[in-house]
C-alpha positions as MATLAB code, in Angstrom:
seq = 'XXXXXXXXXXXXXXXXXXXXXXXXXXXXXXXXXXXXXXXXXXXXXXXXXXXXXXXXXXXXXXXXXXXXXXXX';
ca = [
     -31.916   14.632   -2.870;
     -30.711   11.021   -4.510;
     -30.290    8.429   -2.299;
     -26.416    7.165   -2.060;
     -27.104    3.314   -2.562;
     -25.187    2.064   -5.426;
     -22.656    5.205   -5.544;
     -19.142    4.661   -6.379;
     -16.823    6.733   -4.547;
     -13.313    6.986   -6.041;
     -10.523    7.684   -4.169;
      -6.961    8.419   -5.570;
      -4.282    7.176   -3.351;
      -0.534    8.008   -3.687;
       1.568    5.042   -3.958;
       4.287    6.889   -2.382;
       1.926    7.863    0.507;
       1.843    5.294    3.168;
      -1.887    3.630    3.569;
      -3.083    3.819    7.047;
      -5.329    1.317    8.473;
      -7.722    4.384    9.324;
      -7.584    5.160    5.559;
      -8.923    1.815    4.430;
     -11.658    1.591    7.315;
     -12.759    5.195    6.337;
     -13.021    3.433    2.814;
     -14.570    0.364    4.194;
     -17.629    2.954    5.683;
     -18.321    3.851    2.077;
     -18.783    0.136    1.077;
     -18.650    0.823   -2.167;
     -14.796    1.694   -3.065;
     -12.747    2.204   -5.829;
      -9.043    2.407   -5.548;
      -6.862    4.034   -7.795;
      -3.353    2.920   -8.033;
      -1.147    5.125   -9.852;
       2.267    3.081   -9.860;
       1.935    0.046  -11.931;
       4.741   -2.071   -9.560;
       2.433   -1.495   -6.643;
      -0.757   -3.198   -8.461;
       0.811   -6.777   -6.890;
       1.347   -5.269   -3.213;
      -2.188   -3.660   -3.741;
      -3.654   -6.726   -4.782;
      -2.450   -8.287   -1.047;
      -4.116   -5.121    0.733;
      -7.277   -5.823   -1.146;
      -7.537   -9.169    0.400;
      -7.114   -7.624    3.726;
      -9.992   -4.907    3.065;
     -12.353   -7.811    2.391;
     -11.471   -9.489    4.916;
     -11.830   -6.404    7.496;
     -15.445   -5.626    5.914;
     -17.640   -6.741    2.862;
     -16.730   -4.392   -0.384;
     -18.539   -4.105   -3.239;
     -16.300   -3.625   -5.551;
     -12.334   -2.834   -5.443;
     -10.738   -1.695   -8.566;
      -7.187   -1.029   -9.541;
      -6.011    1.345  -12.410;
      -2.678    1.165  -13.786;
      -0.666    4.744  -14.082;
      -2.531    6.579  -16.974;
      -1.313    9.513  -19.223;
      -4.666   10.981  -19.444;
      -5.624   12.438  -16.158;
      -8.647   14.429  -15.382;
];
């Protein structure tokens, strides 16, 4: 049907859950990644993770979202 080029995949990662490298690699396969961070405190730690991800592979865009009361 429609090509997946330019498609943004949104993944909600629980901060309490341990993020494994395999998960990161799976996200990298999609090339376009949006990482959702629920915890605001983890934001700093996630930023470091973001740098590592970019080194592993070229990611089009990585965005972090703080905790929001409005969940869909």
